[in-house]
Structure formats: structure tokens, C-alpha cells
Amino acid sequence: MKELSASLAALVHPDERAAASRSLGALLGGRDVVVFLRDPDARVLLPAPGYPQTLPAPREWRRLLDTCMANTEARADSIVPPDGGKPTPVYAQALGADCVLAVIGTTTRAPLFDELQPVFPLVESALQQERMVDFALAEARVANQTAAHAESLARAFDQSRLELQHALTAAEESHCELLAANELLQDQAAELEAQADELQRANGALALARELADSGNRAKSQFLATMSHELRTPLNAISGHVQLIELGIYGPVTPEQSSALERIDRSQRHLLGLINDVLNLAKIEAGRVDYQISVIPVSELLADIAPMVQPQIVSKHINHVLRVEGSHLEVRADREKLLQILLNLVSNAIKFTEPAGRIEIVASVDPLASRIVAFRVIDTGIGIPPDKLQAIFEPFVQVDSTHSRRSEGTGLGLAISRDLAHGMGGELTATSTLGHGSEFVLSIPRA
Ligand code: ADP
């Protein structure tokens, strides 16, 4: 009896529970004992803390224990382990309000069993307390984990809050910068608007000025045309009278008179040439020139030029070459105006080349633009200073404009020629080396 109470008391201590369970089991005629307590949450009986949690064939155990609790009777049975091993004999009885004591290893009730009845409630309550402590510990562990988790969350939150604050500060700064940029943009927009207004005013003034200039130009061209026309009539009359005097119609003419008449005639022709050029230029500038564009074979054109310049070339003993590079070369141009330009270029070349010099007139496809035919007039004449190379295309510009110059001319030929070239979709350019010669290139669209 003393042994029984000692084992029962030892059952209360978790450390001694295994040994106590075995000695109590032996005292009760079995192998060991297990105390099952009702779990209030799961409403099932579970081994008290310290006993193995997984006992064989739990469902059979449960049925056995539940019947014990329901009838508060003792039950004896054999439980088959889940692995299908040898059945385990069990003797179980509900001893307390919420617990069953099972003796494993026997199905018989030991005589000592009844002695347990009065003390067992104490064991039961001790084991229940223990379970509650276990529960509390588990809960405390969970609470601890939750607290740790909450702390790390709080730290992460703190970090995010800091980052957010930084981002907010940066955003505020950007906002300020944006506001400043916006202000600047608004200022610039206002300035641009003011400039646009000014530009519009300037454009208006420009359009007015252009209109005035155009009307002035038209008036000038009209005036020049009229004047030229009016001047040509008396000039032709002068020429007629000079010829009549030279023919002796008004009496014999002395050699001195004859040479004076010749000078008068030369001056009259020069003046007439000048007037014709002025009239030509005035017409071009007034846009009153019609271009009769047709397809012209280049070789035919050069063949036409040759006899026209032959007398000047022969009189100055100039060597000359006329050449067409490529067969069936044709251009799209106004034949008369193309001839006028080429004659002007060749006349200039003859005029500004010393006797025994050389002139080349070459027509070929432009090596840089296959849709263009280039007419090159090359001479070995006096050349043109680099600073005058562009100016000679302006009206009335001559390299040597002094009265003592040797060559005749009005300074209008190149200006007219370039305008005519433009009028036919072409171009006229020049290159030259002073003292060595010049090259004029007339570019005309190829047919
Ligand atoms: P003009 O020959 O009647 O003076 P142009 O307009 O034809 O008028 O020529 C303008 C000037 O360009 C000439 O006075 C001359 O100084 C210069 N010039 C033109 N062609 C040549 C050339 N082949 N060699 C040297 N100078 C030239």
C-alpha cells in the first residue's frame, strides 16, 4: 500500500513519470500505466503530459477510453497496434472526473486498483495543472514569437517610415524645383510671346518694305525699258546720218573727217549695245522674258556658234578648240538664250585673251550630276582676281573699270547670262587664276 502511494505520488513528477508508470503498472499486474486526461478543447481523452503522445491504434484506444468515461466502468480489451503486430492487453477505468487510468499489459483488474480511488483526484488535478502549465508555456512561446515578429515588423515599419520620410523630402524638393522650373518656363513663354509679337511686327514691316521694293523695281524696269526704247531711235538716226556722210552724200569727206566719223560710229554702236543690254536686263528683272524650252542637240549648237565667233578668233590669232564629249548629248533649253549666253562667254574669252592665246569650248555630262550638261569656256587670258570672281556677275561690274581699259564692254553680259541660265533651271559659275586664264561653266539640264 505504501509502495502504491509512492508510485502514484511519483507519477505527478514528469521526471519520474516513466519509472513510476512502470512500477505502478507492475503493482497493478501489468507492464505500465498511462493516465488519459480530457482535453477540454478537443473534447477527447489524450495521454497526460510526459506519456508517449502516439499510442498504438489511437481510434481503438479512443473508443475504449470513451466507453470507460461514459459508464465509469472498468473495461478490458486488447488493442491491435497500427503495424498489425501483437495485440496489447489493456485494462482501463475512469477514475477521476475527467480522466481514465489504463494498465497496459493486462486485462484483469488488480486488487490494489480500488486503493487508487481516493487519491487519484489529486493526481488528476496535478496532471491537469501540468497540462495547463504546458499550455501556458506553449502560448507564451507563441506570444514570444508573435512579439518578436511584431518587433521585426515594427523595425521594418520604422525603416519604411524613414525611407518614406526621405522620399517625401525629396519629393518636396523636386516639387520646389518643378515650381521654379515652371516659373522659369512661364517667364520664357512670356518672353517668347513678346518676341513672336515683335517678329510679327518685323515681318509686317518687311512685307511692306518688300512690296515697296518690288513696286520700285517694277517702276525702275519700266523706266529703263521706256528710256532704252526712246534712246534707240535717235541712236539709229545718228548711225544712218554717219553712213550718209561717209558715202559722200553731203559732199566730199576728208581723211580726218572720216576717222572722226568712224569714232562716232564706234561710240554709237557701243551705246546701242549698252542700251540693248540694259533693256535685256530690265526685261529679265521684270519677269517679262519668255523661255521657249526645247530639246537641243549640243553638237548642233556648238556648230552654230563656231562661224559667229570665227572672225574675232582669226583677227586675234587665237588657237581654239570646240569639243563635245559623249554622243547624242542633248539639253532642254531656250535655244536663242542658250546661244546668247555661250556667245557672251566666248566673246569675253576672246576679249580678255592676248593674241596667240588659246580658247577651249567643251560640252560634256557633268561628272558630279548626270542630269546636267556642262558647257566649259576655258581661256589662257588675263584671269580674274579672286575678290572679283563673284562681283563680275553683278550688273555694271568690270574688273578694270577705268577709262583707260583696253577692252570694250558694258559690264552687263555676265549678269544677263547668269539670270538667263537661272531662268532655264541652270547655273553659271567661274574659276580663274590671275595672269593664267579663266574657266566659265554653264550648267544646263540634260534632255
Ligand atoms: P563686259 O564684258 O561687257 O565688261 P561682262 O559682264 O561680260 O561685261 O563681264 C564683266 C567683267 O568680267 C569684264 O569686264 C571682265 O573684267 C570680267 N571678265 C569676264 N570674262 C572674263 C574672262 N574670260 N577673262 C577675264 N575677265 C573676264
PDB file of C-alpha atoms and ligand atoms in Angstrom, residues 270 274 277 344-353 377-385 388-389 391-401 405 407-417 430-432 434 437-440, ligand 1:
ATOM      1  CA  HIS A 270      28.812 100.867-128.032  1.00  0.00           C
ATOM      2  CA  LEU A 274      24.708  99.176-123.781  1.00  0.00           C
ATOM      3  CA  ASP A 277      21.832  95.103-122.635  1.00  0.00           C
ATOM      4  CA  ASN A 344      28.838  86.183-124.369  1.00  0.00           C
ATOM      5  CA  LEU A 345      31.209  83.724-122.652  1.00  0.00           C
ATOM      6  CA  VAL A 346      33.195  83.060-125.836  1.00  0.00           C
ATOM      7  CA  SER A 347      33.333  86.806-126.719  1.00  0.00           C
ATOM      8  CA  ASN A 348      34.656  87.559-123.217  1.00  0.00           C
ATOM      9  CA  ALA A 349      37.234  84.774-123.552  1.00  0.00           C
ATOM     10  CA  ILE A 350      38.425  86.226-126.862  1.00  0.00           C
ATOM     11  CA  LYS A 351      38.280  89.769-125.490  1.00  0.00           C
ATOM     12  CA  PHE A 352      40.395  89.000-122.419  1.00  0.00           C
ATOM     13  CA  THR A 353      42.917  86.679-124.092  1.00  0.00           C
ATOM     14  CA  VAL A 377      34.622  78.011-121.834  1.00  0.00           C
ATOM     15  CA  ILE A 378      38.312  77.940-120.898  1.00  0.00           C
ATOM     16  CA  ASP A 379      40.843  80.582-121.860  1.00  0.00           C
ATOM     17  CA  THR A 380      44.511  81.370-121.245  1.00  0.00           C
ATOM     18  CA  GLY A 381      43.697  85.074-120.823  1.00  0.00           C
ATOM     19  CA  ILE A 382      44.421  87.703-118.189  1.00  0.00           C
ATOM     20  CA  GLY A 383      42.361  85.942-115.474  1.00  0.00           C
ATOM     21  CA  ILE A 384      40.198  87.483-112.743  1.00  0.00           C
ATOM     22  CA  PRO A 385      41.355  88.414-109.219  1.00  0.00           C
ATOM     23  CA  LYS A 388      36.172  89.930-108.115  1.00  0.00           C
ATOM     24  CA  LEU A 389      35.125  86.403-109.066  1.00  0.00           C
ATOM     25  CA  ALA A 391      31.197  90.512-108.259  1.00  0.00           C
ATOM     26  CA  ILE A 392      31.582  90.176-112.046  1.00  0.00           C
ATOM     27  CA  PHE A 393      28.132  88.576-112.116  1.00  0.00           C
ATOM     28  CA  GLU A 394      26.619  91.808-110.745  1.00  0.00           C
ATOM     29  CA  PRO A 395      25.365  94.374-113.290  1.00  0.00           C
ATOM     30  CA  PHE A 396      27.921  97.006-114.417  1.00  0.00           C
ATOM     31  CA  VAL A 397      30.843  95.352-112.592  1.00  0.00           C
ATOM     32  CA  GLN A 398      34.075  95.135-114.564  1.00  0.00           C
ATOM     33  CA  VAL A 399      37.463  94.134-113.208  1.00  0.00           C
ATOM     34  CA  ASP A 400      39.067  97.078-114.986  1.00  0.00           C
ATOM     35  CA  SER A 401      36.504  99.863-114.938  1.00  0.00           C
ATOM     36  CA  ARG A 405      40.875  99.895-120.139  1.00  0.00           C
ATOM     37  CA  SER A 407      38.555  96.079-123.786  1.00  0.00           C
ATOM     38  CA  GLU A 408      35.143  97.354-124.692  1.00  0.00           C
ATOM     39  CA  GLY A 409      32.086  96.269-122.768  1.00  0.00           C
ATOM     40  CA  THR A 410      29.238  97.324-120.526  1.00  0.00           C
ATOM     41  CA  GLY A 411      29.626  95.024-117.534  1.00  0.00           C
ATOM     42  CA  LEU A 412      26.127  93.626-118.109  1.00  0.00           C
ATOM     43  CA  GLY A 413      26.842  90.479-120.135  1.00  0.00           C
ATOM     44  CA  LEU A 414      27.546  88.092-117.233  1.00  0.00           C
ATOM     45  CA  ALA A 415      24.668  89.451-115.110  1.00  0.00           C
ATOM     46  CA  ILE A 416      22.273  88.821-118.009  1.00  0.00           C
ATOM     47  CA  SER A 417      23.838  85.430-118.752  1.00  0.00           C
ATOM     48  CA  ALA A 430      33.548  80.871-112.833  1.00  0.00           C
ATOM     49  CA  THR A 431      37.003  79.922-111.611  1.00  0.00           C
ATOM     50  CA  SER A 432      40.168  81.742-112.539  1.00  0.00           C
ATOM     51  CA  LEU A 434      45.039  85.767-112.293  1.00  0.00           C
ATOM     52  CA  GLY A 437      43.297  82.222-117.511  1.00  0.00           C
ATOM     53  CA  SER A 438      39.668  81.619-116.568  1.00  0.00           C
ATOM     54  CA  GLU A 439      37.074  78.912-116.838  1.00  0.00           C
ATOM     55  CA  PHE A 440      33.348  79.657-117.025  1.00  0.00           C
TER      56      PHE A 440
HETATM   57  P1  ADP B   1      31.732  93.131-120.214  1.00  0.00           P
HETATM   58  O1  ADP B   1      32.470  92.042-120.821  1.00  0.00           O
HETATM   59  O2  ADP B   1      30.807  93.776-121.176  1.00  0.00           O
HETATM   60  O3  ADP B   1      32.562  94.110-119.441  1.00  0.00           O
HETATM   61  P2  ADP B   1      30.608  91.111-118.634  1.00  0.00           P
HETATM   62  O4  ADP B   1      29.504  91.119-117.634  1.00  0.00           O
HETATM   63  O5  ADP B   1      30.520  90.108-119.729  1.00  0.00           O
HETATM   64  O6  ADP B   1      30.738  92.567-119.144  1.00  0.00           O
HETATM   65  O7  ADP B   1      31.946  90.863-117.849  1.00  0.00           O
HETATM   66  C1  ADP B   1      32.190  91.583-116.637  1.00  0.00           C
HETATM   67  C2  ADP B   1      33.664  91.627-116.367  1.00  0.00           C
HETATM   68  O8  ADP B   1      34.141  90.337-116.022  1.00  0.00           O
HETATM   69  C3  ADP B   1      34.529  92.033-117.546  1.00  0.00           C
HETATM   70  O9  ADP B   1      34.570  93.419-117.662  1.00  0.00           O
HETATM   71  C4  ADP B   1      35.861  91.444-117.137  1.00  0.00           C
HETATM   72  O10 ADP B   1      36.520  92.315-116.248  1.00  0.00           O
HETATM   73  C5  ADP B   1      35.500  90.198-116.440  1.00  0.00           C
HETATM   74  N1  ADP B   1      35.558  89.025-117.325  1.00  0.00           N
HETATM   75  C6  ADP B   1      34.564  88.382-117.954  1.00  0.00           C
HETATM   76  N2  ADP B   1      35.010  87.341-118.671  1.00  0.00           N
HETATM   77  C7  ADP B   1      36.351  87.292-118.482  1.00  0.00           C
HETATM   78  C8  ADP B   1      37.413  86.449-118.965  1.00  0.00           C
HETATM   79  N3  ADP B   1      37.153  85.405-119.776  1.00  0.00           N
HETATM   80  N4  ADP B   1      38.671  86.735-118.579  1.00  0.00           N
HETATM   81  C9  ADP B   1      38.934  87.760-117.755  1.00  0.00           C
HETATM   82  N5  ADP B   1      37.996  88.609-117.278  1.00  0.00           N
HETATM   83  C10 ADP B   1      36.721  88.381-117.652  1.00  0.00           C
END
